[in-house]
Coordinates of C-alpha atoms and ligand atoms in Angstrom, one line a residue:
M1 CA 134.8 53.9 12.4
Q2 CA 135.6 56.3 9.6
L3 CA 139.2 57.4 9.3
F4 CA 139.4 61.2 9.1
G5 CA 143.1 61.2 8.1
S6 CA 146.7 60.4 8.9
Y7 CA 149.2 63.2 9.8
D8 CA 152.7 63.7 11.0
V9 CA 151.6 65.9 13.9
V10 CA 148.1 66.3 15.4
V11 CA 147.5 69.3 17.7
T12 CA 144.5 69.4 19.9
G13 CA 143.3 72.9 20.8
A14 CA 143.6 76.1 18.7
G15 CA 144.4 78.5 21.5
S16 CA 147.6 80.5 21.6
A17 CA 149.7 77.4 22.4
G18 CA 148.1 75.2 19.8
I19 CA 148.2 77.8 17.0
V20 CA 151.9 78.3 17.6
A21 CA 152.6 74.6 17.9
A22 CA 150.7 73.8 14.7
I23 CA 152.3 76.6 12.7
R24 CA 155.8 75.8 14.0
A25 CA 155.4 72.0 13.3
A26 CA 154.2 72.8 9.8
R27 CA 157.1 75.2 9.1
E28 CA 159.5 72.5 10.2
G29 CA 158.1 70.3 7.4
A30 CA 155.4 68.2 9.2
S31 CA 151.9 67.6 7.8
V32 CA 149.7 69.0 10.6
L33 CA 146.0 68.7 11.7
L34 CA 144.8 71.2 14.2
V35 CA 141.6 69.9 16.0
E36 CA 139.5 72.5 17.8
G37 CA 136.2 72.2 19.7
T38 CA 134.8 75.6 18.9
G39 CA 134.1 77.3 15.5
F40 CA 137.0 79.7 15.7
L41 CA 140.8 79.9 16.1
G42 CA 142.7 81.5 19.0
G43 CA 140.9 80.1 22.0
L44 CA 141.0 82.6 24.9
I45 CA 143.1 85.2 23.0
T46 CA 140.4 85.8 20.5
G47 CA 137.1 84.3 21.8
G48 CA 137.9 85.3 25.4
R49 CA 139.1 88.8 24.3
L50 CA 142.3 88.2 26.3
T51 CA 144.3 90.6 24.2
K52 CA 147.1 91.7 26.6
P53 CA 150.0 89.2 26.8
T54 CA 151.5 89.7 30.2
G55 CA 155.2 89.4 29.8
L56 CA 157.7 89.7 27.0
I57 CA 157.1 87.6 23.9
N58 CA 159.7 84.9 23.4
S59 CA 158.0 82.9 20.7
P60 CA 159.0 83.8 17.1
V61 CA 155.6 82.7 15.7
F62 CA 153.7 84.7 18.2
H63 CA 156.0 87.7 17.6
E64 CA 155.1 87.4 14.0
M65 CA 151.4 87.2 14.8
L66 CA 151.7 90.5 16.8
D67 CA 153.7 92.1 14.0
R68 CA 151.1 91.2 11.5
C69 CA 148.4 92.7 13.8
V70 CA 150.5 95.9 13.8
G71 CA 150.5 95.8 10.0
Y72 CA 146.6 95.7 10.1
K73 CA 146.6 98.5 12.7
G74 CA 145.3 96.0 15.2
A75 CA 148.2 96.4 17.7
D76 CA 150.9 98.9 18.3
G77 CA 153.6 96.4 19.3
R78 CA 155.1 98.7 21.9
V79 CA 156.9 97.3 24.9
R80 CA 155.4 98.8 28.1
E81 CA 156.1 98.5 31.8
S82 CA 153.8 98.3 34.7
Y83 CA 154.4 97.4 38.4
W84 CA 154.4 93.7 37.5
G85 CA 157.0 94.0 34.7
K86 CA 157.6 94.6 31.0
Y87 CA 155.1 93.4 28.5
T88 CA 154.2 93.8 24.8
G89 CA 151.1 95.8 24.0
T90 CA 147.6 94.8 23.5
F91 CA 146.0 93.7 20.2
D92 CA 142.5 93.5 18.8
A93 CA 140.8 90.1 18.9
E94 CA 139.3 90.1 15.5
V95 CA 142.5 91.4 13.8
M96 CA 144.3 88.6 15.6
Q97 CA 141.7 86.1 14.2
R98 CA 142.4 87.3 10.7
V99 CA 146.2 87.0 11.2
I100 CA 145.8 83.5 12.6
I101 CA 143.7 82.3 9.6
E102 CA 146.3 83.9 7.3
M103 CA 149.3 82.2 9.0
V104 CA 147.7 78.8 9.5
E105 CA 146.7 78.7 5.8
E106 CA 150.2 79.9 4.7
A107 CA 151.8 77.1 6.8
G108 CA 149.5 74.5 5.2
V109 CA 148.0 73.4 8.5
E110 CA 144.7 71.6 8.1
V111 CA 142.1 72.8 10.6
L112 CA 139.2 70.7 11.9
L113 CA 136.7 73.0 13.8
R114 CA 133.7 72.1 15.9
A115 CA 135.4 68.8 16.7
S116 CA 136.1 67.6 20.2
V117 CA 138.7 64.9 21.1
V118 CA 136.7 62.4 23.2
Q119 CA 139.1 59.4 23.3
T120 CA 142.7 58.5 22.6
V121 CA 144.0 55.3 20.9
M122 CA 147.1 54.0 22.6
Q123 CA 149.8 51.6 21.6
D124 CA 151.5 50.4 24.8
D125 CA 152.0 53.7 26.6
A126 CA 152.1 55.9 23.5
V127 CA 149.4 57.9 21.9
C128 CA 148.9 56.9 18.2
G129 CA 145.4 58.1 17.5
L130 CA 142.5 60.3 18.6
I131 CA 138.7 59.8 18.3
V132 CA 137.1 63.1 17.5
R133 CA 133.4 63.8 17.7
A134 CA 131.9 66.4 15.3
K135 CA 128.6 67.0 13.5
S136 CA 128.9 64.0 11.3
G137 CA 129.7 61.6 14.2
E138 CA 132.9 60.1 15.4
S139 CA 136.0 59.6 13.4
L140 CA 139.6 58.4 13.9
V141 CA 142.6 60.6 13.4
L142 CA 146.0 59.0 13.2
G143 CA 149.3 60.7 13.9
K144 CA 153.0 60.1 14.3
A145 CA 153.2 62.6 17.2
F146 CA 150.6 64.6 19.3
V147 CA 150.4 67.9 21.1
D148 CA 147.9 68.5 23.9
A149 CA 147.1 72.2 23.8
S150 CA 143.5 71.9 24.9
G151 CA 144.1 74.1 28.0
D152 CA 142.3 71.4 30.0
G153 CA 144.8 68.7 29.4
D154 CA 142.0 66.6 27.8
V155 CA 144.3 64.4 25.7
A156 CA 146.6 63.6 28.5
A157 CA 143.8 62.9 30.9
L158 CA 142.0 60.7 28.3
S159 CA 145.3 58.8 27.9
G160 CA 145.4 58.0 31.6
G161 CA 147.8 60.9 32.5
H162 CA 148.0 62.1 36.1
F163 CA 146.9 65.6 36.8
K164 CA 146.4 68.1 39.6
L165 CA 143.4 70.4 40.0
G166 CA 143.4 73.5 42.1
R167 CA 145.4 74.3 45.1
E168 CA 146.6 71.7 47.5
A169 CA 144.7 72.7 50.6
D170 CA 141.1 72.5 49.1
G171 CA 141.3 71.8 45.4
L172 CA 139.8 75.2 44.5
T173 CA 140.9 76.6 41.2
Q174 CA 141.3 80.3 40.2
P175 CA 137.8 81.7 39.4
I176 CA 136.2 81.9 36.0
T177 CA 136.1 85.4 34.6
S178 CA 134.8 86.8 31.3
Y179 CA 135.7 90.2 30.0
F180 CA 133.0 92.5 28.8
R181 CA 133.4 95.3 26.3
V182 CA 131.9 98.8 26.4
L183 CA 131.8 101.4 23.7
N184 CA 131.5 105.2 23.6
V185 CA 133.5 105.8 26.8
D186 CA 135.0 109.3 27.3
V187 CA 138.5 108.0 28.0
P188 CA 140.1 111.4 28.9
A189 CA 137.2 111.9 31.5
L190 CA 137.9 108.4 32.8
I191 CA 141.6 109.0 33.2
A192 CA 140.9 112.4 34.9
D193 CA 138.6 110.5 37.4
C194 CA 141.3 107.9 38.1
E195 CA 143.9 110.6 38.6
A196 CA 141.6 112.4 41.0
H197 CA 141.2 109.2 43.0
R198 CA 144.9 108.1 42.7
D199 CA 144.9 106.7 46.2
D200 CA 142.2 104.2 45.2
M201 CA 144.1 103.0 42.1
W202 CA 146.9 100.5 41.9
E203 CA 147.6 101.0 38.3
V204 CA 147.0 104.0 36.0
V205 CA 148.9 103.5 32.8
Y206 CA 148.3 105.8 29.8
P207 CA 150.3 107.8 27.3
A208 CA 151.1 111.1 28.9
E209 CA 150.9 113.0 25.6
A210 CA 147.4 111.8 24.8
T211 CA 144.4 114.1 24.8
L212 CA 141.7 112.7 22.4
N213 CA 139.8 109.4 22.7
E214 CA 141.7 107.9 19.8
D215 CA 145.1 108.7 21.3
F216 CA 144.3 106.3 24.2
A217 CA 143.4 103.3 21.9
M218 CA 145.1 100.1 23.2
A219 CA 147.4 102.1 25.5
V220 CA 145.5 102.3 28.8
L221 CA 145.5 100.0 31.8
L222 CA 143.5 100.9 35.0
T223 CA 143.2 98.8 38.1
G224 CA 141.6 99.8 41.4
F225 CA 138.2 101.4 42.4
Q226 CA 138.2 99.2 45.6
Q227 CA 137.2 102.0 48.0
R228 CA 134.6 103.3 45.6
I229 CA 133.0 99.9 45.4
K230 CA 133.0 99.7 49.2
D231 CA 131.5 103.2 49.6
K232 CA 128.7 102.6 47.0
V233 CA 127.8 99.3 48.6
R234 CA 127.5 101.1 51.9
E235 CA 125.2 103.6 50.2
G236 CA 123.0 100.7 49.0
F237 CA 124.4 99.7 45.5
D238 CA 123.7 96.0 44.9
W239 CA 127.2 94.8 43.9
I240 CA 126.7 91.1 43.2
I241 CA 130.3 90.4 42.2
P242 CA 132.6 88.5 44.5
K243 CA 135.6 90.7 43.6
D244 CA 136.6 93.9 45.3
H245 CA 138.3 95.8 42.5
I246 CA 138.0 96.4 38.7
T247 CA 140.7 96.2 35.9
M248 CA 140.1 97.8 32.6
K249 CA 142.0 98.5 29.4
T250 CA 141.3 100.4 26.2
G251 CA 140.7 98.6 22.9
L252 CA 141.3 99.4 19.3
M253 CA 138.2 101.5 18.7
P254 CA 138.3 105.0 20.2
G255 CA 136.2 104.9 23.4
E256 CA 136.3 101.1 23.7
I257 CA 136.9 99.7 27.1
S258 CA 137.4 96.0 28.1
V259 CA 136.5 95.3 31.7
N260 CA 137.8 92.5 33.9
V261 CA 135.7 92.2 37.0
T262 CA 133.3 89.2 36.8
R263 CA 134.2 86.2 38.9
Y264 CA 132.5 82.7 39.2
Q265 CA 133.9 80.1 41.5
G266 CA 133.5 76.8 39.8
N267 CA 135.2 73.8 38.3
G268 CA 135.9 74.4 34.6
L269 CA 135.6 70.6 33.9
N270 CA 132.1 70.4 35.4
D271 CA 129.2 70.9 32.9
R272 CA 126.8 72.2 35.5
D273 CA 129.4 74.8 36.8
L274 CA 130.2 75.8 33.3
S275 CA 126.6 76.4 32.4
R276 CA 125.9 78.3 35.6
A277 CA 129.1 80.4 35.0
E278 CA 127.8 81.6 31.6
I279 CA 124.6 83.0 33.2
E280 CA 126.0 84.4 36.4
I281 CA 128.9 86.1 34.7
R282 CA 126.6 87.9 32.4
K283 CA 124.5 89.1 35.3
Q284 CA 127.7 90.3 37.0
A285 CA 128.8 92.1 33.8
Y286 CA 125.4 94.0 33.7
C287 CA 125.8 94.9 37.4
A288 CA 129.4 96.2 36.8
F289 CA 128.2 98.2 33.8
D290 CA 125.5 99.9 35.9
F291 CA 128.1 100.7 38.5
L292 CA 130.5 102.3 36.0
Q293 CA 127.7 104.3 34.4
R294 CA 126.6 105.7 37.7
Y295 CA 129.8 106.2 39.6
V296 CA 132.8 106.4 37.3
G297 CA 133.8 109.4 35.1
G298 CA 133.5 108.9 31.3
F299 CA 130.9 106.1 31.4
A300 CA 127.7 108.3 31.4
D301 CA 127.0 107.6 27.6
A302 CA 128.7 104.2 27.4
I303 CA 127.1 101.4 25.4
F304 CA 127.3 97.8 26.4
L305 CA 128.8 95.9 23.5
E306 CA 129.3 92.3 24.5
V307 CA 130.4 89.7 27.1
A308 CA 133.3 87.8 25.5
P309 CA 131.9 84.8 23.7
K310 CA 134.3 82.2 25.1
L311 CA 134.0 81.7 28.8
G312 CA 137.2 82.8 30.6
V313 CA 138.2 79.6 32.4
R314 CA 141.6 80.4 34.0
E315 CA 142.5 77.1 35.5
T316 CA 141.7 73.4 35.1
R317 CA 144.0 70.4 34.9
R318 CA 147.8 70.8 35.4
I319 CA 149.2 67.7 33.9
V320 CA 151.9 66.0 36.1
G321 CA 155.0 66.1 34.0
A322 CA 158.6 64.8 34.4
Y323 CA 159.2 68.0 36.3
E324 CA 156.8 70.3 38.1
I325 CA 157.7 74.0 38.0
T326 CA 157.4 75.4 41.5
E327 CA 156.7 78.7 43.1
A328 CA 160.3 78.8 44.3
D329 CA 161.6 78.3 40.7
V330 CA 159.5 81.1 39.4
R331 CA 160.1 83.6 42.2
G332 CA 163.8 82.5 42.4
N333 CA 164.4 83.1 38.7
R334 CA 165.7 79.5 38.4
R335 CA 167.3 78.4 35.1
F336 CA 167.2 74.9 33.8
E337 CA 169.6 72.9 31.6
D338 CA 166.5 71.8 29.6
G339 CA 165.1 75.4 29.4
I340 CA 163.0 76.1 26.3
G341 CA 162.1 79.7 27.1
L342 CA 162.8 82.5 29.5
C343 CA 159.6 83.7 31.0
N344 CA 159.1 87.0 32.9
S345 CA 155.3 86.8 33.3
P346 CA 154.2 87.8 36.8
V347 CA 152.6 85.5 39.3
D348 CA 149.0 86.4 38.6
V349 CA 146.7 84.5 41.0
H350 CA 143.0 85.4 41.4
E351 CA 142.1 84.1 44.9
P352 CA 140.3 80.8 44.6
G353 CA 137.0 81.2 46.5
G354 CA 137.8 84.8 47.4
S355 CA 137.7 88.4 46.1
R356 CA 141.4 89.3 46.0
A357 CA 144.2 88.9 43.4
I358 CA 148.0 89.1 43.4
M359 CA 150.2 90.2 40.5
D360 CA 153.8 89.7 41.6
H361 CA 156.7 90.8 39.5
V362 CA 159.3 88.0 38.9
G363 CA 162.1 90.2 37.7
V364 CA 164.1 89.0 34.8
G365 CA 162.3 85.6 34.9
Y366 CA 162.9 81.9 34.9
G367 CA 163.4 79.2 32.4
I368 CA 160.6 76.8 31.4
P369 CA 162.0 73.3 31.5
Y370 CA 161.1 71.0 28.7
R371 CA 160.3 68.2 31.2
A372 CA 157.3 70.2 32.4
M373 CA 155.8 69.5 29.0
I374 CA 156.3 65.8 29.1
P375 CA 153.5 63.9 30.8
Q376 CA 154.4 61.2 33.2
D377 CA 154.0 57.7 31.8
I378 CA 152.6 58.7 28.4
D379 CA 154.8 58.7 25.3
N380 CA 154.3 60.5 22.0
L381 CA 152.4 63.4 23.6
I382 CA 153.8 66.8 24.4
I383 CA 151.8 69.3 26.6
A384 CA 151.7 72.9 25.6
G385 CA 149.9 75.9 27.0
R386 CA 148.3 76.5 30.4
C387 CA 148.1 72.8 31.3
I388 CA 151.8 72.1 31.6
S389 CA 153.2 70.8 34.9
A390 CA 153.4 73.5 37.5
D391 CA 152.3 74.0 41.1
A392 CA 149.3 76.1 41.8
I393 CA 151.2 79.4 42.4
A394 CA 153.8 78.8 39.6
F395 CA 150.7 78.3 37.4
G396 CA 149.9 82.0 38.1
S397 CA 152.8 82.8 35.8
T398 CA 152.9 79.8 33.4
R399 CA 149.3 80.3 32.4
N400 CA 150.1 83.7 30.8
V401 CA 150.1 83.9 27.0
P402 CA 153.9 84.4 26.6
A403 CA 154.6 81.1 28.4
C404 CA 151.8 79.3 26.5
T405 CA 153.3 80.4 23.2
M406 CA 156.9 79.4 24.2
T407 CA 155.7 75.9 25.0
G408 CA 153.8 75.9 21.7
E409 CA 157.1 76.6 19.9
A410 CA 159.0 73.8 21.7
A411 CA 156.1 71.3 21.2
G412 CA 155.9 72.1 17.5
I413 CA 159.6 71.5 17.1
A414 CA 159.7 68.3 19.2
T415 CA 156.8 66.7 17.4
A416 CA 158.0 67.7 13.9
L417 CA 161.4 66.2 14.8
A418 CA 159.8 63.0 16.1
A419 CA 157.6 62.5 13.0
G420 CA 160.5 63.4 10.7
Q421 CA 162.8 60.9 12.3
G422 CA 160.2 58.1 12.7
Q423 CA 160.6 58.1 16.4
R424 CA 158.3 58.6 19.4
T425 CA 158.7 62.0 21.1
S426 CA 160.7 60.3 23.9
G427 CA 163.4 59.6 21.3
I428 CA 164.0 63.3 20.8
H429 CA 166.6 64.9 23.1
V430 CA 165.9 68.4 24.4
S431 CA 169.3 69.6 23.0
Q432 CA 167.9 69.1 19.4
I433 CA 164.9 71.3 20.3
Q434 CA 167.1 73.9 22.0
A435 CA 169.4 74.0 18.9
R436 CA 166.5 74.9 16.7
L437 CA 165.1 77.4 19.2
R438 CA 168.6 79.0 19.4
E439 CA 168.6 79.3 15.6
L440 CA 165.2 81.0 16.0
Q441 CA 166.8 83.4 18.5
V442 CA 164.6 82.4 21.5
W443 CA 166.0 83.3 24.9
L444 CA 166.2 79.8 26.4
G445 CA 166.4 80.4 30.2
T446 CA 169.3 77.9 30.6
P447 CA 172.0 78.5 33.2
D448 CA 174.5 79.6 30.6
S449 CA 172.3 81.9 28.6
D450 CA 172.4 85.7 28.9
V451 CA 169.6 87.8 30.1
P452 CA 168.3 89.9 27.1
A453 CA 169.1 93.6 27.4
I454 CA 165.5 94.6 27.5
L455 CA 164.9 92.5 30.7
A456 CA 168.2 93.5 32.3
T457 CA 166.9 97.1 32.4
T458 CA 163.7 96.2 34.3
T459 CA 163.0 98.9 36.9
G460 CA 160.0 97.5 38.8
S461 CA 160.6 96.2 42.3
V462 CA 161.0 92.5 42.5
S463 CA 158.8 90.6 44.9
V464 CA 161.1 88.4 46.9
E465 CA 158.7 87.5 49.7
A466 CA 156.0 85.1 48.7
T467 CA 152.6 86.7 48.8
H468 CA 150.0 84.2 49.9
L469 CA 146.3 84.7 49.5
Ligands
FAD501 C1 139.9 86.2 32.6 C2 141.3 85.9 32.1 C3 142.2 86.9 32.0 C4 143.5 86.7 31.6 N1 144.3 87.7 31.5 C5 145.6 87.5 30.9 C6 146.4 88.5 30.6 O1 146.1 89.7 30.9 N2 147.6 88.3 30.1 C7 148.0 87.0 29.8 O2 149.1 86.8 29.3 N3 147.2 85.9 30.0 C8 146.0 86.2 30.6 N4 145.1 85.1 30.8 C9 145.6 83.7 30.6 C10 145.7 83.3 29.1 O3 144.7 84.1 28.4 C11 145.4 81.8 29.0 O4 146.0 81.1 30.0 C12 146.0 81.4 27.6 O5 145.4 82.2 26.6 C13 145.7 79.9 27.4 O6 146.1 79.5 26.2 P1 146.0 77.9 25.8 O7 146.3 77.9 24.3 O8 146.7 77.1 26.8 O9 144.4 77.6 26.1 P2 143.1 78.1 25.4 O10 143.2 79.5 24.9 O11 142.0 77.8 26.4 O12 142.9 77.1 24.2 C14 142.6 75.8 24.3 C15 141.7 75.4 23.1 O13 141.4 74.0 23.1 C16 140.1 73.8 22.8 N5 139.7 72.5 23.4 C17 139.6 72.1 24.7 N6 139.3 70.9 24.8 C18 139.3 70.3 23.6 C19 139.0 69.0 23.1 N7 138.7 68.0 23.9 N8 139.0 68.8 21.8 C20 139.2 69.9 20.9 N9 139.5 71.1 21.3 C21 139.5 71.3 22.7 C22 139.4 74.9 23.4 O14 138.1 75.1 22.7 C23 140.3 76.1 23.2 O15 140.1 76.8 22.0 C24 143.8 85.3 31.2 C25 142.9 84.3 31.3 C26 141.6 84.6 31.7 C27 140.6 83.5 31.7

């Protein structure tokens, strides 16, 4: 088999977690290969058009990505607050793609696109190589340390790692959802409609001083329409979507709206389900568009732009790590001695097999323990992103972009340290990673660390009772 190359650090998956891990490892001095199955960078945050990180950003690399988006007028960088907590504003997917290319190239990360990891090469219990399949066939990639940021935990699973899939009772995962985008919406008329139906809306966030379409760009969040859907179905509208409410946000272009409403219950690791989801989700998006045009203010002249090109798979494997983050940890704001990042992302669970969703505020947040990134029984591999070790409800928080990017930072530092010191990743003590994160001014979420002022002033009501779907 052909040898593709030999690197200090090999990162699988170029989503938010993998991008941060690759850039961080390269900035720490490692030679890095970033292997990605699709033809673009960013994973869900670009291809899935998931452009609203829920929670405060605690990854310096991701912070810089957002700042650079602001520089290109593709984000406003404002901190906002909703009923589920504080978060940093939305960005434009293509501007983010531009920024990622810029930063990856500046850091000297080599990128291999349209290449899937299909096998791992092990030495005892440690990963030492990957087999990747691309257009020209299969080749071998050797590395000193590896990051699994595939979202699906593919590298860990291929290495024999244990994983969990779905909730304990029935194994069902959160449904698959793709955003769709619409242009030419009269946003002031839409807001007026939502204000007129305030009792049917859970969330109506917009700049009070705004009047023109352009004033609302990237600054509006609307969730609700539950009663309206019910009423119109009773009147005969054929609502084919197994979800009882709609969420939408404005994009960069004046009059651009992204809609989150589609829902397909399937296993994101099953080829037949994935294929079916692509089709059914498009049919649902067309249905929701018809609904909006007919029954919601501001949509009369709207133009359907696109369904996000990357399927919105929320949940697949959660790799079993040295520690599993629990619902009690998240809701109880637990801190850990091995914390690598304080996370205030809400518990965002879309009901597996059902139509509801919860979005529970977690107050000032919890620490993400490094052990949740270390797969049981596998050495030389660090997990980053949504597939870290968490129970099904804690996952509702850890899957959010802020947490994914925090784990990317820690994974980049851990693997660069291991490669630099000629050790396996198990030879790196978390205190070394924390020391570097402290230098980078990351809020660690350890018992002794302070709560940043911005979180201490959180005004939203903290959900102390577990909400179960
Ligand atoms: C509909 C929806 C709405 C969401 N809304 C929000 C929100 O409002 N706020 C928020 O913060 N979060 C939200 N999320 C969650 C968040 O977007 C994701 O959990 C997060 O972006 C995941 O990042 P990641 O890097 O772990 O994975 P991904 O972005 O999925 O990246 C993984 C990458 O790995 C690649 N890959 C997979 N397997 C292989 C392989 N074998 N070989 C090579 N490459 C591979 C994939 O192609 C992909 O590019 C939402 C998610 C969905 C689906």
